[in-house]
mmCIF file of C-alpha atoms in Angstrom:
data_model
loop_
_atom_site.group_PDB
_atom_site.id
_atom_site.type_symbol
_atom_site.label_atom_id
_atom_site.label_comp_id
_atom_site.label_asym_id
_atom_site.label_seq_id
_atom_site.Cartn_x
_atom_site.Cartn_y
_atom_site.Cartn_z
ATOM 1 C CA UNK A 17 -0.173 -18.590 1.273
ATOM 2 C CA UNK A 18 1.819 -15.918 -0.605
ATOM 3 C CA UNK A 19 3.982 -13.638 1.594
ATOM 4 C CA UNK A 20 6.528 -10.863 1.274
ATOM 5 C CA UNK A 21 9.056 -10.489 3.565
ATOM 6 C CA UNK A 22 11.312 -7.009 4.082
ATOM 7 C CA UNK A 23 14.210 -7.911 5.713
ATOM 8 C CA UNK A 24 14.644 -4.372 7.633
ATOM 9 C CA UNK A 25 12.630 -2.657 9.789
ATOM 10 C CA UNK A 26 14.398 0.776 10.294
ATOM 11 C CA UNK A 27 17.678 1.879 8.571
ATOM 12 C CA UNK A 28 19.475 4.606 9.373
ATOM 13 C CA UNK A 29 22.236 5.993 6.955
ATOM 14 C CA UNK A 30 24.246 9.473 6.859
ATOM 15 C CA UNK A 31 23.752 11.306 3.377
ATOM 16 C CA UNK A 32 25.795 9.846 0.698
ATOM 17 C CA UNK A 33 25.989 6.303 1.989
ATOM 18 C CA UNK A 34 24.571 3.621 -0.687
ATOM 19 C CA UNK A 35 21.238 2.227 -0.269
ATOM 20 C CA UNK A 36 19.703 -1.540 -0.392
ATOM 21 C CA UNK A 37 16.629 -2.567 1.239
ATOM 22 C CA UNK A 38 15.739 -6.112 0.671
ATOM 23 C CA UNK A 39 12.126 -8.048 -0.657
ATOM 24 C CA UNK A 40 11.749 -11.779 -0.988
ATOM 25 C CA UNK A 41 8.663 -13.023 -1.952
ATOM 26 C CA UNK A 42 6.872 -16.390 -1.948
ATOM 27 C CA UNK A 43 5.241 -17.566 -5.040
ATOM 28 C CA UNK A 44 6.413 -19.716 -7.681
ATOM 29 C CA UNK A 45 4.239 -18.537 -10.727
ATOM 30 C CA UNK A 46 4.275 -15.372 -12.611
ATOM 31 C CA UNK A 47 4.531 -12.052 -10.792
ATOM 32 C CA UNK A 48 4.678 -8.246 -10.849
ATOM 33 C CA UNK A 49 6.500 -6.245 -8.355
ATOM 34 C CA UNK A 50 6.674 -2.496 -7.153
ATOM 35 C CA UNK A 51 8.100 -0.495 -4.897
ATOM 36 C CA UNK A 52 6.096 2.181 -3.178
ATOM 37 C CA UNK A 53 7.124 4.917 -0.826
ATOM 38 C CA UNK A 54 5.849 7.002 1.821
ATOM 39 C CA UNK A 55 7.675 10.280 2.220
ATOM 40 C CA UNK A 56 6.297 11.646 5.666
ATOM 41 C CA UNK A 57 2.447 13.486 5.666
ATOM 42 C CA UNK A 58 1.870 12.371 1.973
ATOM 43 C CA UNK A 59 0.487 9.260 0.912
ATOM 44 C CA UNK A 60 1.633 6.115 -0.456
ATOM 45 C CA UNK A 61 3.016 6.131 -4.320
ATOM 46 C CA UNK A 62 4.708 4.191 -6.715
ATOM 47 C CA UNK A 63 8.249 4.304 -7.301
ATOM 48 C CA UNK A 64 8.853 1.364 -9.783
ATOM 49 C CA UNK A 65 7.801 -1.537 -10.725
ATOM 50 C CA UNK A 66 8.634 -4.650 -13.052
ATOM 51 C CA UNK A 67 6.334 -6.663 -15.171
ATOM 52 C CA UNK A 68 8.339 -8.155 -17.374
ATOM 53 C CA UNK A 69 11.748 -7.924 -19.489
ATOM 54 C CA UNK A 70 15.159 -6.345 -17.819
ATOM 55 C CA UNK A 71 14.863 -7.616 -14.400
ATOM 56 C CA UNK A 72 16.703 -4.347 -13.725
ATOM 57 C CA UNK A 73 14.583 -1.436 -13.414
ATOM 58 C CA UNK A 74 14.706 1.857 -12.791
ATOM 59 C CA UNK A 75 12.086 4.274 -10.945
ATOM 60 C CA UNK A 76 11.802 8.021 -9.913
ATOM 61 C CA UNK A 77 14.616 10.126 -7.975
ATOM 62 C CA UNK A 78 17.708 7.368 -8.866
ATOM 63 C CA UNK A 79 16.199 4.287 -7.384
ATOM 64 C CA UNK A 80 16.098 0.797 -9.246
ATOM 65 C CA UNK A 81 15.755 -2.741 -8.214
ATOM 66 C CA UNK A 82 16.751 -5.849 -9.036
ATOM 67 C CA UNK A 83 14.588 -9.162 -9.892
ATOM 68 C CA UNK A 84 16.260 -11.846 -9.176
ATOM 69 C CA UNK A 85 13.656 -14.653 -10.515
ATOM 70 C CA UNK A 86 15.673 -17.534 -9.285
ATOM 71 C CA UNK A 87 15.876 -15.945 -5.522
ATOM 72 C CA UNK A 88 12.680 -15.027 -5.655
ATOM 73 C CA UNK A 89 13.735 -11.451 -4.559
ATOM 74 C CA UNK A 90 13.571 -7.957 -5.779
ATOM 75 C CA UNK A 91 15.568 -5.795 -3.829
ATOM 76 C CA UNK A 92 16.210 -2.027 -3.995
ATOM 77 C CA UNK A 93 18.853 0.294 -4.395
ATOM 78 C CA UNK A 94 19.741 3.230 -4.635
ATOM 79 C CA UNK A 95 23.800 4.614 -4.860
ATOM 80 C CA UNK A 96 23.854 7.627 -2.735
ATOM 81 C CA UNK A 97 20.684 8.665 -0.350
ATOM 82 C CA UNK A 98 20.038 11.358 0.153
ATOM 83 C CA UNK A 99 18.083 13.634 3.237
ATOM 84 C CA UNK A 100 14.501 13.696 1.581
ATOM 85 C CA UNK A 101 14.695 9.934 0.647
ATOM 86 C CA UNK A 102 13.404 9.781 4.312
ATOM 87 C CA UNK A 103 10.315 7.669 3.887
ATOM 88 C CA UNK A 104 8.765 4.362 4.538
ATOM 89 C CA UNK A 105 9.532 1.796 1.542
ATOM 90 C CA UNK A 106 6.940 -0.901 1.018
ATOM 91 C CA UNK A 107 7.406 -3.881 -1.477
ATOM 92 C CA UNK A 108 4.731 -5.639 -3.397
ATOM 93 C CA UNK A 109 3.550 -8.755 -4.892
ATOM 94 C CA UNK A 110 0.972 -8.825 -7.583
ATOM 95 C CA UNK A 111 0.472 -12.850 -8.062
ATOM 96 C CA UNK A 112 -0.823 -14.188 -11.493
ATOM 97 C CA UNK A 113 -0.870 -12.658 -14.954
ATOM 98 C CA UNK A 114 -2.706 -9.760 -15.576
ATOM 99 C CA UNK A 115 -4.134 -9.543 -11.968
ATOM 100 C CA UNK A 116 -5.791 -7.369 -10.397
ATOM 101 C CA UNK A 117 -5.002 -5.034 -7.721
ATOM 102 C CA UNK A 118 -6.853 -7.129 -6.011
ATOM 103 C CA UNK A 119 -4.119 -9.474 -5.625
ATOM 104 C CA UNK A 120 -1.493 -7.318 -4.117
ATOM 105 C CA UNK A 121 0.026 -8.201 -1.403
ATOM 106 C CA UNK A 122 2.465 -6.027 0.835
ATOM 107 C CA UNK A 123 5.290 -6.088 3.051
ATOM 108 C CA UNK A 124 5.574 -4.768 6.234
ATOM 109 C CA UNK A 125 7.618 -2.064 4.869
ATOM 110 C CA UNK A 126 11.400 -0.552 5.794
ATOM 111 C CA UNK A 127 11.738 2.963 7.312
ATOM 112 C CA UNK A 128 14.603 4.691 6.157
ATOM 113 C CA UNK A 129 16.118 7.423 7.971
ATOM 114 C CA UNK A 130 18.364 9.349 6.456
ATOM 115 C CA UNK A 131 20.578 11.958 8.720
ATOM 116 C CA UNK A 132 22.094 15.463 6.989
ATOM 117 C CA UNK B 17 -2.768 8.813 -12.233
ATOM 118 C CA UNK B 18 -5.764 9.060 -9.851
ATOM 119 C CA UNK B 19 -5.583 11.569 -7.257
ATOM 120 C CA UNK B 20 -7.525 10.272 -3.960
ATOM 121 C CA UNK B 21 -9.104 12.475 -1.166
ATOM 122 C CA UNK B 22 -9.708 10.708 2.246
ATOM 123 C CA UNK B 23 -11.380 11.944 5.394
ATOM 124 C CA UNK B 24 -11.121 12.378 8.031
ATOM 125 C CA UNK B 25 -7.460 12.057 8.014
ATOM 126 C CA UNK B 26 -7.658 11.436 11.694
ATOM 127 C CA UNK B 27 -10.012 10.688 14.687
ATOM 128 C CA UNK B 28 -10.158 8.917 18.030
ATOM 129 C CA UNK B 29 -12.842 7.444 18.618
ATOM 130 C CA UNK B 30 -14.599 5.893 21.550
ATOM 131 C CA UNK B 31 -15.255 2.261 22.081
ATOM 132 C CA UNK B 32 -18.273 1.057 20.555
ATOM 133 C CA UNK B 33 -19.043 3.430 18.464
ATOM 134 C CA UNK B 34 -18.812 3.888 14.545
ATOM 135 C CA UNK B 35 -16.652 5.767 12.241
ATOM 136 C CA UNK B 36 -17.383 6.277 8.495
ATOM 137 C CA UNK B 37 -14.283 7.016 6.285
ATOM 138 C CA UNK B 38 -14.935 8.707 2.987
ATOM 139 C CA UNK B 39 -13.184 8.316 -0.198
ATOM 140 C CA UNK B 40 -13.262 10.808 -3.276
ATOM 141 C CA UNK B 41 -11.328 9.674 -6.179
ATOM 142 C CA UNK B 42 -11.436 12.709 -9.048
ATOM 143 C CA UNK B 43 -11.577 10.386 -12.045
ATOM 144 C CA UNK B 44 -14.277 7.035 -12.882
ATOM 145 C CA UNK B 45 -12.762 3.843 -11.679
ATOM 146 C CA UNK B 46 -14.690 0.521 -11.935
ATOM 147 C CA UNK B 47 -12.561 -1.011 -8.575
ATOM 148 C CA UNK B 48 -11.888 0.849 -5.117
ATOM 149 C CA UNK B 49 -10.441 -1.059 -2.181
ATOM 150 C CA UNK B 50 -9.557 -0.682 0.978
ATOM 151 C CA UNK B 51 -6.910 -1.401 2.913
ATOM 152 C CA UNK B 52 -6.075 -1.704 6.740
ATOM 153 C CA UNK B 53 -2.242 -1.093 8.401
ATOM 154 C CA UNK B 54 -2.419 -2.035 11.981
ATOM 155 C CA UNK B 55 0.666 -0.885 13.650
ATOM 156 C CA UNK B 56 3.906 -2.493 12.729
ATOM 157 C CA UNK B 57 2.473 -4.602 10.057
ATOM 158 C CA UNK B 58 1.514 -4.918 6.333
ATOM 159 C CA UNK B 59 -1.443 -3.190 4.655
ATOM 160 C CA UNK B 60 -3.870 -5.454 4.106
ATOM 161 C CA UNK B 61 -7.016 -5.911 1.930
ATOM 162 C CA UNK B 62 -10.382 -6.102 3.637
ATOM 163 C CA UNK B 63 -12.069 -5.471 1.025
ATOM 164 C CA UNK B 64 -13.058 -4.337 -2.826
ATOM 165 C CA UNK B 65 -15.693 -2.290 -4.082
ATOM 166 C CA UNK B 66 -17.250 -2.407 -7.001
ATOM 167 C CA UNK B 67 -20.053 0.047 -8.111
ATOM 168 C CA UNK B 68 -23.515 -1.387 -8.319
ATOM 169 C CA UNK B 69 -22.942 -4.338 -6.294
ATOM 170 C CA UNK B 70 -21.949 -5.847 -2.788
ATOM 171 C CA UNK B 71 -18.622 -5.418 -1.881
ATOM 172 C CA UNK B 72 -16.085 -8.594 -2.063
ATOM 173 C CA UNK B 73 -15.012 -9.202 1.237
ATOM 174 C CA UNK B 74 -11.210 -11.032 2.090
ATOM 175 C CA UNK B 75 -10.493 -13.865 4.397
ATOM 176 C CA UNK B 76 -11.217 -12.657 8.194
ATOM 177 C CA UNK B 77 -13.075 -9.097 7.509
ATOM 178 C CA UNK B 78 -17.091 -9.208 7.353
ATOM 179 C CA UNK B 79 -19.838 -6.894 6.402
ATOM 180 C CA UNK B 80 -21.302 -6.246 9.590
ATOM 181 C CA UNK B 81 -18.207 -5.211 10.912
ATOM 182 C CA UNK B 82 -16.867 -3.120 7.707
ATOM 183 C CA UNK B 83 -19.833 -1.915 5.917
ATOM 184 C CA UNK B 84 -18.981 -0.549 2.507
ATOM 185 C CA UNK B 85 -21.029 1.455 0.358
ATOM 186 C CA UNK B 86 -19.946 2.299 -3.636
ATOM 187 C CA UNK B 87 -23.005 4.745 -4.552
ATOM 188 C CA UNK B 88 -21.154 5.657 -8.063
ATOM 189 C CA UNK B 89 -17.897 5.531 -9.892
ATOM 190 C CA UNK B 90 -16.312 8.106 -7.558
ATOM 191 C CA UNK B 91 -16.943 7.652 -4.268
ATOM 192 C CA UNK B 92 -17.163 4.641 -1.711
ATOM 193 C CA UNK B 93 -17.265 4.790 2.323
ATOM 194 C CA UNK B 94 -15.658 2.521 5.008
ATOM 195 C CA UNK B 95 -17.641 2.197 8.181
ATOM 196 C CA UNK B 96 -15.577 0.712 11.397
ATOM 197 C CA UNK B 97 -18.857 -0.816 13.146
ATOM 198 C CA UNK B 98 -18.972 -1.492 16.908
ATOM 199 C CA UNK B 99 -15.172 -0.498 17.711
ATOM 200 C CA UNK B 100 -12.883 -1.583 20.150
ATOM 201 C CA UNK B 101 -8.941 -0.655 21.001
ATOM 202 C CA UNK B 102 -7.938 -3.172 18.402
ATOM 203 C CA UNK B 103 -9.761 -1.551 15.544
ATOM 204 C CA UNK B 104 -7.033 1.014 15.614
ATOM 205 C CA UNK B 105 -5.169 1.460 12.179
ATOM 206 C CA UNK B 106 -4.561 2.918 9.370
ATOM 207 C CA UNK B 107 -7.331 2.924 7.113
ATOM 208 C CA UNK B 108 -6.429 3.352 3.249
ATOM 209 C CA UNK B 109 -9.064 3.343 0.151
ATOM 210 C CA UNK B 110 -7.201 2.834 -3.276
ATOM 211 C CA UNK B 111 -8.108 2.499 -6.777
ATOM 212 C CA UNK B 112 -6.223 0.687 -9.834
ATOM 213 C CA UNK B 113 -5.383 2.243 -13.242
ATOM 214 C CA UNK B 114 -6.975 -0.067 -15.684
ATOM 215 C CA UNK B 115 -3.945 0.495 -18.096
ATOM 216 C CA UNK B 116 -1.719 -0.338 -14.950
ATOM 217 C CA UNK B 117 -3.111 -3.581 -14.238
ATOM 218 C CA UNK B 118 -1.859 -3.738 -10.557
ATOM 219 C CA UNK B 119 -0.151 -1.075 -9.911
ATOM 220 C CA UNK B 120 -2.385 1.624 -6.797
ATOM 221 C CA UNK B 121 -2.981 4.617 -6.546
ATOM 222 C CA UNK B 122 -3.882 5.616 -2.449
ATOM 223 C CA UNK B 123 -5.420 8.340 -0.468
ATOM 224 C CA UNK B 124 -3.741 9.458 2.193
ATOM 225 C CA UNK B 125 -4.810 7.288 4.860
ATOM 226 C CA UNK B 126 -7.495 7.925 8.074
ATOM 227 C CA UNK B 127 -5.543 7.286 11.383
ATOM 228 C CA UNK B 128 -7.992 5.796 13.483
ATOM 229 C CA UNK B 129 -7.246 5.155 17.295
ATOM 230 C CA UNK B 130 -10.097 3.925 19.280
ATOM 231 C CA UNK B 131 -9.803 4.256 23.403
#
């Protein structure tokens, strides 16, 4: 069965430090992958994703993320965190062309704590 | 980009009881799902709702324990039938942009704890 792993459960990093929180996935077809956050009391959202073309992609508030096809990962980053990047990041799988929501399947998702 | 209204955000309930979650999405989507987080773990699909017909149920969630109702293109309820301690989760209703195929939009989540 398909699976996601996140390789951290809580991080903790002082303001400035450089960010990267890590996603492998397992499934050998074609796939779409996002990154969503949960800042604290608001609900989940996106904050990139790739579907095809430059496996390097960029999404809100400096983040981007690699895909790395051949490692089956997609890891994020981010150069400098900052305070309000506080949140819980959760990577996803959508398996198959074109699917659905249907067929997205999460990680258990890092929290990132970020001290001033 | 959908915006998704969930209640109640939070309740605890009692053992053997049932809770009904409510989802208002302010925009006509064909698909709404929903989505459980049990504590330290992923969100997962139990199941997705499509107006006008039975709800599509995954692998190890069942009707007559998560009734779902989809009474028109903007609403759908969750029920938590018969609950016990273990029921007790995150419960999250989302809907897809159909010119975002795959990519979710959620509500804010009802934080159910059952004692």
């Amino acid at each position: 069965a398909q699976s996601v792993s996140q390789h951290n459960h809580h991080v903790i990093l002082s303001e400035a430090a450089s960010l990267e929180l890590g996603c492998n996935y397992s499934y050998g077809g074609t796939v779409n992958l996002f990154w969503y956050v949960q800042y604290p009391g608001q609900h989940l959202q996106l904050l990139l994703k790739y579907f095809s073309g430059d496996p390097l992609v960029k999404g809100i508030k400096g983040f981007e993320a690699e895909f790395i096809k051949s490692k089956f990962s997609f890891n994020l980053r981010k150069p400098s965190v900052q305070w309000s990047d506080t949140a819980e990041y959760f990577c996803a799988v959508n398996v198959g062309y074109g699917g659905s929501q249907g067929n997205l399947i999460f990680g258990k998702g890092t929290k990132l704590s970020v001290k001033p | 980009s959908a915006v998704i209204s969930q209640k109640p955000s939070r309740d605890i309930c009692q053992r053997g009881t049932s809770l009904t979650i409510q989802c208002q999405v302010d925009s006509q989507v064909t698909m709404m799902f929903w989505y459980r987080q049990q504590p330290g773990q992923s969100l997962t699909l139990i199941a997705t709702a499509n107006q006008g017909s039975e709800a599509t149920y995954e692998s190890g969630f069942v009707i007559d324990k998560f009734p779902i109702s989809r009474p028109n293109l903007t609403f759908s309820t969750l029920t938590v039938s018969n609950m016990s301690p273990e029921d007790s989760s995150i419960y999250l209703c989302s809907v897809e942009d159909v010119s975002r195929i795959g990519e979710a939009f959620f509500g804010q989540g009802t934080r159910l704890t059952v004692v």
